[in-house]
PDB file of C-alpha atoms in Angstrom:
ATOM      1  CA  GLY A   1       5.503  -1.680 -17.653  1.00  0.00           C
ATOM      2  CA  ILE A   2       6.824  -3.220 -14.531  1.00  0.00           C
ATOM      3  CA  GLN A   3       4.760  -6.197 -13.377  1.00  0.00           C
ATOM      4  CA  VAL A   4       4.675  -7.804  -9.990  1.00  0.00           C
ATOM      5  CA  GLU A   5       2.939 -11.151  -9.851  1.00  0.00           C
ATOM      6  CA  GLN A   6       2.077 -12.942  -6.644  1.00  0.00           C
ATOM      7  CA  SER A   7       1.173 -16.553  -6.088  1.00  0.00           C
ATOM      8  CA  PRO A   8      -0.985 -18.181  -5.058  1.00  0.00           C
ATOM      9  CA  PRO A   9      -3.831 -15.677  -5.455  1.00  0.00           C
ATOM     10  CA  ASP A  10      -5.869 -17.393  -2.751  1.00  0.00           C
ATOM     11  CA  LEU A  11      -4.860 -19.688   0.077  1.00  0.00           C
ATOM     12  CA  ILE A  12      -6.854 -21.428   2.782  1.00  0.00           C
ATOM     13  CA  LEU A  13      -4.971 -22.993   5.671  1.00  0.00           C
ATOM     14  CA  GLN A  14      -5.811 -24.841   8.811  1.00  0.00           C
ATOM     15  CA  GLU A  15      -4.484 -23.168  11.935  1.00  0.00           C
ATOM     16  CA  GLY A  16      -0.964 -24.364  12.651  1.00  0.00           C
ATOM     17  CA  ALA A  17      -0.025 -25.011   9.018  1.00  0.00           C
ATOM     18  CA  ASN A  18       2.937 -23.446   7.240  1.00  0.00           C
ATOM     19  CA  SER A  19       2.847 -21.609   3.923  1.00  0.00           C
ATOM     20  CA  THR A  20       5.034 -19.920   1.331  1.00  0.00           C
ATOM     21  CA  LEU A  21       3.936 -16.896  -0.659  1.00  0.00           C
ATOM     22  CA  ARG A  22       5.840 -15.847  -3.749  1.00  0.00           C
ATOM     23  CA  CYS A  23       6.405 -12.576  -5.544  1.00  0.00           C
ATOM     24  CA  ASN A  24       7.895 -12.439  -9.072  1.00  0.00           C
ATOM     25  CA  PHE A  25       9.168  -9.261 -10.685  1.00  0.00           C
ATOM     26  CA  SER A  26       9.505  -8.425 -14.354  1.00  0.00           C
ATOM     27  CA  ASP A  27      12.208  -5.839 -13.674  1.00  0.00           C
ATOM     28  CA  SER A  28      15.129  -5.449 -11.316  1.00  0.00           C
ATOM     29  CA  VAL A  29      14.179  -5.440  -7.646  1.00  0.00           C
ATOM     30  CA  ASN A  30      14.500  -2.217  -5.666  1.00  0.00           C
ATOM     31  CA  ASN A  31      13.507  -1.500  -2.062  1.00  0.00           C
ATOM     32  CA  LEU A  32      11.160  -4.440  -1.791  1.00  0.00           C
ATOM     33  CA  GLN A  33       8.624  -4.562   1.034  1.00  0.00           C
ATOM     34  CA  TRP A  34       6.069  -7.125   2.196  1.00  0.00           C
ATOM     35  CA  PHE A  35       2.802  -5.949   3.736  1.00  0.00           C
ATOM     36  CA  HIS A  36      -0.187  -7.521   5.439  1.00  0.00           C
ATOM     37  CA  GLN A  37      -3.495  -5.794   4.837  1.00  0.00           C
ATOM     38  CA  ASN A  38      -5.805  -6.594   7.711  1.00  0.00           C
ATOM     39  CA  PRO A  39      -9.604  -6.913   7.343  1.00  0.00           C
ATOM     40  CA  TRP A  40     -10.002  -3.205   8.153  1.00  0.00           C
ATOM     41  CA  GLY A  41      -7.740  -2.213   5.278  1.00  0.00           C
ATOM     42  CA  GLN A  42      -4.661  -1.164   7.245  1.00  0.00           C
ATOM     43  CA  LEU A  43      -1.381  -2.051   5.580  1.00  0.00           C
ATOM     44  CA  ILE A  44       1.119  -3.329   8.097  1.00  0.00           C
ATOM     45  CA  ASN A  45       4.815  -3.370   7.254  1.00  0.00           C
ATOM     46  CA  LEU A  46       6.207  -6.872   7.564  1.00  0.00           C
ATOM     47  CA  PHE A  47       9.635  -6.675   5.970  1.00  0.00           C
ATOM     48  CA  TYR A  48      11.848  -4.319   4.076  1.00  0.00           C
ATOM     49  CA  ILE A  49      13.962  -6.824   2.172  1.00  0.00           C
ATOM     50  CA  PRO A  50      15.675  -5.779  -1.059  1.00  0.00           C
ATOM     51  CA  SER A  51      17.941  -8.821  -0.752  1.00  0.00           C
ATOM     52  CA  GLY A  52      18.837 -11.618   1.617  1.00  0.00           C
ATOM     53  CA  THR A  53      16.792 -13.188   4.389  1.00  0.00           C
ATOM     54  CA  LYS A  54      15.094 -11.762   7.452  1.00  0.00           C
ATOM     55  CA  GLN A  55      13.049 -13.306  10.221  1.00  0.00           C
ATOM     56  CA  ASN A  56      10.546 -11.858  12.633  1.00  0.00           C
ATOM     57  CA  GLY A  57       8.866 -14.372  14.880  1.00  0.00           C
ATOM     58  CA  ARG A  58       6.780 -16.794  12.827  1.00  0.00           C
ATOM     59  CA  LEU A  59       7.422 -14.859   9.641  1.00  0.00           C
ATOM     60  CA  SER A  60      10.501 -14.827   7.471  1.00  0.00           C
ATOM     61  CA  ALA A  61      11.272 -13.515   4.013  1.00  0.00           C
ATOM     62  CA  THR A  62      13.904 -14.133   1.379  1.00  0.00           C
ATOM     63  CA  THR A  63      14.647 -12.050  -1.694  1.00  0.00           C
ATOM     64  CA  VAL A  64      16.825 -13.316  -4.528  1.00  0.00           C
ATOM     65  CA  ALA A  65      17.270 -10.109  -6.471  1.00  0.00           C
ATOM     66  CA  THR A  66      19.351 -11.706  -9.240  1.00  0.00           C
ATOM     67  CA  GLU A  67      16.443 -14.031 -10.019  1.00  0.00           C
ATOM     68  CA  ARG A  68      13.780 -11.368  -9.441  1.00  0.00           C
ATOM     69  CA  TYR A  69      11.687 -13.061  -6.803  1.00  0.00           C
ATOM     70  CA  SER A  70      10.894 -12.896  -3.134  1.00  0.00           C
ATOM     71  CA  LEU A  71       9.314 -15.390  -0.754  1.00  0.00           C
ATOM     72  CA  LEU A  72       7.349 -14.863   2.440  1.00  0.00           C
ATOM     73  CA  TYR A  73       7.150 -17.794   4.846  1.00  0.00           C
ATOM     74  CA  ILE A  74       4.460 -18.066   7.464  1.00  0.00           C
ATOM     75  CA  SER A  75       4.926 -20.805  10.030  1.00  0.00           C
ATOM     76  CA  SER A  76       2.387 -22.130  12.538  1.00  0.00           C
ATOM     77  CA  SER A  77      -0.315 -19.932  11.048  1.00  0.00           C
ATOM     78  CA  GLN A  78      -2.945 -18.352  13.270  1.00  0.00           C
ATOM     79  CA  THR A  79      -6.408 -17.020  12.470  1.00  0.00           C
ATOM     80  CA  THR A  80      -5.075 -13.494  12.973  1.00  0.00           C
ATOM     81  CA  ASP A  81      -2.768 -14.049   9.991  1.00  0.00           C
ATOM     82  CA  SER A  82      -5.836 -13.891   7.717  1.00  0.00           C
ATOM     83  CA  GLY A  83      -5.960 -11.021   5.269  1.00  0.00           C
ATOM     84  CA  VAL A  84      -4.214 -10.035   2.079  1.00  0.00           C
ATOM     85  CA  TYR A  85      -0.451 -10.102   1.670  1.00  0.00           C
ATOM     86  CA  PHE A  86       1.159  -7.729  -0.795  1.00  0.00           C
ATOM     87  CA  CYS A  87       4.685  -7.335  -1.992  1.00  0.00           C
ATOM     88  CA  ALA A  88       5.735  -4.045  -3.518  1.00  0.00           C
ATOM     89  CA  HIS A  89       8.906  -2.567  -4.858  1.00  0.00           C
ATOM     90  CA  GLU A  90      10.162   0.749  -6.040  1.00  0.00           C
ATOM     91  CA  ALA A  91      10.311   1.615  -9.699  1.00  0.00           C
ATOM     92  CA  THR A  92      13.998   2.444 -10.081  1.00  0.00           C
ATOM     93  CA  GLY A  93      14.914   5.904  -8.813  1.00  0.00           C
ATOM     94  CA  THR A  94      11.329   7.131  -8.354  1.00  0.00           C
ATOM     95  CA  TYR A  95      10.269   6.209  -4.783  1.00  0.00           C
ATOM     96  CA  LYS A  96       7.045   5.012  -6.453  1.00  0.00           C
ATOM     97  CA  TYR A  97       5.931   1.610  -5.294  1.00  0.00           C
ATOM     98  CA  ILE A  98       4.457  -0.942  -7.658  1.00  0.00           C
ATOM     99  CA  PHE A  99       2.221  -3.358  -5.806  1.00  0.00           C
ATOM    100  CA  GLY A 100       1.796  -7.020  -6.532  1.00  0.00           C
ATOM    101  CA  THR A 101      -1.524  -8.650  -7.233  1.00  0.00           C
ATOM    102  CA  GLY A 102      -1.826  -9.911  -3.660  1.00  0.00           C
ATOM    103  CA  THR A 103      -2.382 -13.262  -1.935  1.00  0.00           C
ATOM    104  CA  ARG A 104      -5.637 -13.577  -0.013  1.00  0.00           C
ATOM    105  CA  LEU A 105      -5.042 -15.819   2.993  1.00  0.00           C
ATOM    106  CA  LYS A 106      -7.682 -17.332   5.216  1.00  0.00           C
ATOM    107  CA  VAL A 107      -6.650 -19.330   8.255  1.00  0.00           C
ATOM    108  CA  LEU A 108      -9.321 -21.569   9.702  1.00  0.00           C
ATOM    109  CA  ALA A 109      -9.576 -22.392  13.392  1.00  0.00           C
TER     110      ALA A 109
ATOM    111  CA  GLY B   1       7.734   5.146  15.335  1.00  0.00           C
ATOM    112  CA  ALA B   2       6.862   5.819  11.656  1.00  0.00           C
ATOM    113  CA  VAL B   3       3.135   6.284  12.153  1.00  0.00           C
ATOM    114  CA  VAL B   4       0.913   7.720   9.443  1.00  0.00           C
ATOM    115  CA  SER B   5      -2.636   8.820  10.178  1.00  0.00           C
ATOM    116  CA  GLN B   6      -5.548   9.555   7.874  1.00  0.00           C
ATOM    117  CA  HIS B   7      -8.717  11.468   8.482  1.00  0.00           C
ATOM    118  CA  PRO B   8     -11.550  10.788   8.078  1.00  0.00           C
ATOM    119  CA  SER B   9     -11.584   7.008   8.148  1.00  0.00           C
ATOM    120  CA  ARG B  10     -14.963   6.869   6.484  1.00  0.00           C
ATOM    121  CA  VAL B  11     -17.036   9.423   4.613  1.00  0.00           C
ATOM    122  CA  ILE B  12     -20.371   9.282   2.853  1.00  0.00           C
ATOM    123  CA  CYS B  13     -21.302  12.212   0.655  1.00  0.00           C
ATOM    124  CA  LYS B  14     -23.778  13.222  -1.987  1.00  0.00           C
ATOM    125  CA  SER B  15     -22.884  13.323  -5.651  1.00  0.00           C
ATOM    126  CA  GLY B  16     -21.431  16.687  -6.649  1.00  0.00           C
ATOM    127  CA  THR B  17     -19.854  17.543  -3.321  1.00  0.00           C
ATOM    128  CA  SER B  18     -16.133  17.747  -2.600  1.00  0.00           C
ATOM    129  CA  VAL B  19     -14.365  15.674   0.013  1.00  0.00           C
ATOM    130  CA  LYS B  20     -11.008  16.385   1.635  1.00  0.00           C
ATOM    131  CA  ILE B  21      -8.843  13.615   3.054  1.00  0.00           C
ATOM    132  CA  GLU B  22      -5.879  14.386   5.290  1.00  0.00           C
ATOM    133  CA  CYS B  23      -2.703  12.340   5.598  1.00  0.00           C
ATOM    134  CA  ARG B  24      -0.258  13.073   8.400  1.00  0.00           C
ATOM    135  CA  SER B  25       3.114  11.638   9.316  1.00  0.00           C
ATOM    136  CA  LEU B  26       2.969  11.758  13.110  1.00  0.00           C
ATOM    137  CA  ASP B  27       6.546  11.164  14.185  1.00  0.00           C
ATOM    138  CA  PHE B  28       8.673  11.905  11.151  1.00  0.00           C
ATOM    139  CA  GLN B  29       8.945  14.417   8.374  1.00  0.00           C
ATOM    140  CA  ALA B  30       8.072  13.337   4.872  1.00  0.00           C
ATOM    141  CA  THR B  31       9.073  15.357   1.846  1.00  0.00           C
ATOM    142  CA  THR B  32       7.276  12.803  -0.280  1.00  0.00           C
ATOM    143  CA  MET B  33       3.880  11.234   0.288  1.00  0.00           C
ATOM    144  CA  PHE B  34       1.851   9.032  -1.990  1.00  0.00           C
ATOM    145  CA  TRP B  35      -1.846   8.549  -2.645  1.00  0.00           C
ATOM    146  CA  TYR B  36      -3.256   5.193  -3.663  1.00  0.00           C
ATOM    147  CA  ARG B  37      -6.672   3.948  -4.590  1.00  0.00           C
ATOM    148  CA  GLN B  38      -7.937   0.444  -3.969  1.00  0.00           C
ATOM    149  CA  PHE B  39     -11.101  -1.092  -5.366  1.00  0.00           C
ATOM    150  CA  PRO B  40     -12.665  -4.126  -3.657  1.00  0.00           C
ATOM    151  CA  LYS B  41     -10.582  -7.278  -3.935  1.00  0.00           C
ATOM    152  CA  GLN B  42      -7.945  -5.500  -6.005  1.00  0.00           C
ATOM    153  CA  SER B  43      -4.426  -4.287  -5.432  1.00  0.00           C
ATOM    154  CA  LEU B  44      -3.332  -0.753  -4.663  1.00  0.00           C
ATOM    155  CA  MET B  45      -2.949   1.603  -7.595  1.00  0.00           C
ATOM    156  CA  LEU B  46      -0.750   4.650  -7.253  1.00  0.00           C
ATOM    157  CA  MET B  47      -2.632   7.838  -8.081  1.00  0.00           C
ATOM    158  CA  ALA B  48      -0.097  10.565  -7.427  1.00  0.00           C
ATOM    159  CA  THR B  49       3.119  11.555  -5.703  1.00  0.00           C
ATOM    160  CA  SER B  50       2.797  14.478  -3.330  1.00  0.00           C
ATOM    161  CA  ASN B  51       5.912  16.644  -2.961  1.00  0.00           C
ATOM    162  CA  GLU B  52       6.248  19.148  -0.148  1.00  0.00           C
ATOM    163  CA  GLY B  53       6.401  22.659  -1.521  1.00  0.00           C
ATOM    164  CA  SER B  54       5.795  21.744  -5.141  1.00  0.00           C
ATOM    165  CA  LYS B  55       3.110  20.408  -7.424  1.00  0.00           C
ATOM    166  CA  ALA B  56       2.045  16.813  -7.207  1.00  0.00           C
ATOM    167  CA  THR B  57       2.840  14.451 -10.025  1.00  0.00           C
ATOM    168  CA  TYR B  58      -0.024  12.311 -11.238  1.00  0.00           C
ATOM    169  CA  GLU B  59      -0.009   8.856 -12.734  1.00  0.00           C
ATOM    170  CA  GLN B  60      -1.306   8.338 -16.228  1.00  0.00           C
ATOM    171  CA  GLY B  61      -5.077   8.384 -16.354  1.00  0.00           C
ATOM    172  CA  VAL B  62      -5.568  10.245 -13.062  1.00  0.00           C
ATOM    173  CA  GLU B  63      -7.306  13.595 -13.501  1.00  0.00           C
ATOM    174  CA  LYS B  64      -5.383  16.268 -11.612  1.00  0.00           C
ATOM    175  CA  ASP B  65      -8.363  18.631 -11.587  1.00  0.00           C
ATOM    176  CA  LYS B  66     -10.502  15.900 -10.104  1.00  0.00           C
ATOM    177  CA  PHE B  67      -8.074  14.824  -7.408  1.00  0.00           C
ATOM    178  CA  LEU B  68      -6.420  17.923  -5.955  1.00  0.00           C
ATOM    179  CA  ILE B  69      -3.342  17.309  -3.849  1.00  0.00           C
ATOM    180  CA  ASN B  70      -1.700  19.795  -1.517  1.00  0.00           C
ATOM    181  CA  HIS B  71       1.448  19.067   0.485  1.00  0.00           C
ATOM    182  CA  ALA B  72       1.679  22.196   2.580  1.00  0.00           C
ATOM    183  CA  SER B  73       4.078  20.974   5.239  1.00  0.00           C
ATOM    184  CA  LEU B  74       6.535  18.173   5.912  1.00  0.00           C
ATOM    185  CA  THR B  75       3.907  16.262   7.877  1.00  0.00           C
ATOM    186  CA  LEU B  76       0.650  16.897   6.000  1.00  0.00           C
ATOM    187  CA  SER B  77      -0.701  16.078   2.570  1.00  0.00           C
ATOM    188  CA  THR B  78      -4.324  16.464   1.571  1.00  0.00           C
ATOM    189  CA  LEU B  79      -6.330  14.871  -1.227  1.00  0.00           C
ATOM    190  CA  THR B  80      -9.524  16.606  -2.293  1.00  0.00           C
ATOM    191  CA  VAL B  81     -11.941  14.689  -4.466  1.00  0.00           C
ATOM    192  CA  THR B  82     -13.800  17.436  -6.283  1.00  0.00           C
ATOM    193  CA  SER B  83     -17.378  17.103  -7.508  1.00  0.00           C
ATOM    194  CA  ALA B  84     -17.466  13.504  -6.385  1.00  0.00           C
ATOM    195  CA  HIS B  85     -19.526  10.954  -8.291  1.00  0.00           C
ATOM    196  CA  PRO B  86     -20.486   7.377  -7.420  1.00  0.00           C
ATOM    197  CA  GLU B  87     -17.623   6.015  -9.534  1.00  0.00           C
ATOM    198  CA  ASP B  88     -15.205   7.823  -7.199  1.00  0.00           C
ATOM    199  CA  SER B  89     -16.328   5.560  -4.358  1.00  0.00           C
ATOM    200  CA  SER B  90     -13.261   3.636  -3.275  1.00  0.00           C
ATOM    201  CA  PHE B  91     -10.713   3.076  -0.517  1.00  0.00           C
ATOM    202  CA  TYR B  92      -8.062   5.786  -0.556  1.00  0.00           C
ATOM    203  CA  ILE B  93      -4.739   5.147   1.179  1.00  0.00           C
ATOM    204  CA  CYS B  94      -1.781   7.436   1.694  1.00  0.00           C
ATOM    205  CA  SER B  95       1.796   6.592   2.473  1.00  0.00           C
ATOM    206  CA  ALA B  96       4.877   8.503   3.518  1.00  0.00           C
ATOM    207  CA  GLN B  97       8.469   7.723   2.666  1.00  0.00           C
ATOM    208  CA  LEU B  98      10.847   7.437   5.589  1.00  0.00           C
ATOM    209  CA  VAL B  99      13.992   8.198   3.669  1.00  0.00           C
ATOM    210  CA  ALA B 100      16.393   7.139   6.397  1.00  0.00           C
ATOM    211  CA  VAL B 101      15.308   3.517   6.086  1.00  0.00           C
ATOM    212  CA  ASN B 102      13.970   3.525   2.511  1.00  0.00           C
ATOM    213  CA  GLU B 103      10.575   2.284   3.653  1.00  0.00           C
ATOM    214  CA  GLN B 104       7.076   3.492   3.021  1.00  0.00           C
ATOM    215  CA  PHE B 105       4.553   3.567   5.852  1.00  0.00           C
ATOM    216  CA  PHE B 106       0.853   3.575   5.200  1.00  0.00           C
ATOM    217  CA  GLY B 107      -2.115   5.311   6.715  1.00  0.00           C
ATOM    218  CA  PRO B 108      -5.191   3.326   7.770  1.00  0.00           C
ATOM    219  CA  GLY B 109      -7.144   4.407   4.697  1.00  0.00           C
ATOM    220  CA  THR B 110     -10.322   6.368   4.008  1.00  0.00           C
ATOM    221  CA  ARG B 111     -13.411   4.663   2.669  1.00  0.00           C
ATOM    222  CA  LEU B 112     -15.323   7.068   0.444  1.00  0.00           C
ATOM    223  CA  THR B 113     -18.908   6.351  -0.568  1.00  0.00           C
ATOM    224  CA  VAL B 114     -20.582   8.747  -2.963  1.00  0.00           C
ATOM    225  CA  LEU B 115     -24.351   8.436  -3.160  1.00  0.00           C
TER     226      LEU B 115
END
């Protein structure tokens, strides 16, 4: 089946540091989204990015669909960035999202 | 916009009872909603796709008689965990597809604990 692997699985940063999270897909990329799951479990939409590059404040994302990967960049990290970051994409033509394995980020003050 | 709510946020019940979880799209209509389950420190696993006006479709390994789904209107889907047992304890999350922008938006989740 379709696999979505994320790396690194765990990441600890000092406040102010930058980081890159990666998402690799075993199948073609459709309707890719990045999410942040906060400590209370709420999934927050970060980007809808099936291809190309987008930026929103300190966050940006790039998807290279032809090479089946996506990157999430976090610059000048803050303690509120802590949580789990998931990428997910749609199994072709189904609207069903397959979630990645997640990156657990902890930003230290 | 694109807000999805879930109720209750937390429920504790005794083994053998049934629990109903509601998922509502507050500011948009959703013909399709999804139910996920998440165990501690794991990713989200899709349980079923809820289709307004028709039967839900369940993922392999998910018991449809155990997890009853009803999508009675364009803004409401419900998941009922029937005869709950401790192994059903988990974090249940719903999402709704906003077709116009091809994005899914997620509810805040329901933490179920079965004693």
